[in-house]
C-alpha atoms as one frame of an Amber mdcrd trajectory, in Angstrom:
protein
  43.046 134.690 126.565  44.417 137.660 128.240  47.569 136.316 130.625  48.958
 134.658 127.727  48.627 137.736 124.718  50.183 139.976 128.095  53.081 137.129
 128.785  53.777 137.199 124.968  54.369 140.884 124.848  56.371 141.308 127.911
  59.757 142.398 126.531  61.074 144.091 129.606  62.142 141.028 131.306  64.873
 140.484 128.161  65.462 143.480 127.219  68.438 144.457 129.974  70.307 140.501
 128.786  69.609 141.773 125.023  71.191 145.219 125.449  73.999 144.010 127.419
  74.856 141.314 124.566  74.592 144.241 121.682  78.141 145.222 122.783  79.368
 148.463 121.236  75.775 148.623 119.170  73.795 149.277 122.364  72.280 152.899
 121.328  68.764 153.937 122.087  67.854 153.625 118.279  69.223 150.037 117.729
  67.987 148.951 121.128  64.421 150.785 119.695  64.623 148.772 116.696  65.756
 145.827 117.998  62.227 145.558 120.224  60.440 146.412 117.163  61.335 143.924
 115.010  61.017 141.190 117.808  57.573 143.053 118.816  56.370 142.841 114.565
  57.804 139.621 114.531  55.856 138.710 117.384  52.692 140.000 116.116  52.410
 138.384 113.226  52.860 135.159 114.243  50.048 135.493 116.633  47.529 136.917
 114.051  48.691 134.048 111.757  48.138 131.530 114.449  44.380 133.294 114.768
  43.734 133.146 111.226  44.897 130.298 110.982  42.961 128.717 113.398  39.704
 130.398 112.890  39.862 128.936 109.257  40.446 125.366 110.857  37.297 125.837
 113.080  35.249 128.549 112.779  33.025 130.263 115.675  34.146 127.482 118.154
  37.699 128.209 118.360  38.610 128.580 121.678  40.097 130.861 123.537  43.368
 128.553 123.346  43.966 126.975 120.142  45.298 123.835 121.124  42.062 123.314
 122.920  40.274 122.853 119.923  42.830 119.145 119.348  41.825 115.832 120.926
  43.967 114.999 124.106  45.305 112.029 121.680  47.035 114.289 119.497  50.839
 113.199 120.314  52.481 115.881 118.407  49.143 118.608 120.084  50.643 117.580
 123.477  54.362 118.085 122.834  53.135 121.318 122.474  50.956 121.658 125.118
  54.362 120.647 127.212  56.093 123.762 125.527  53.407 125.857 126.223  53.105
 124.412 130.503  56.929 125.195 130.468  57.453 128.535 128.861  55.119 130.370
 131.305  56.223 128.494 134.293
């Protein structure tokens, strides 16, 4: 729930490496543009996932959409592993 949402929008840990890699384009305006675009992409991704999760499972939609799928689904188990590695 909330922990995943906060982790998804945690841009500060990636900010310095991104600014360093921008080289000559690392102005305050370009940095703000990068942050705005990436946060917008993240927001849209989460909203679309939430909408399709609700359309698939209705009121029984769990806070973690992956919990709605059976433990025998191979693709979903791969996604669970990716989430575990990403959060760890």
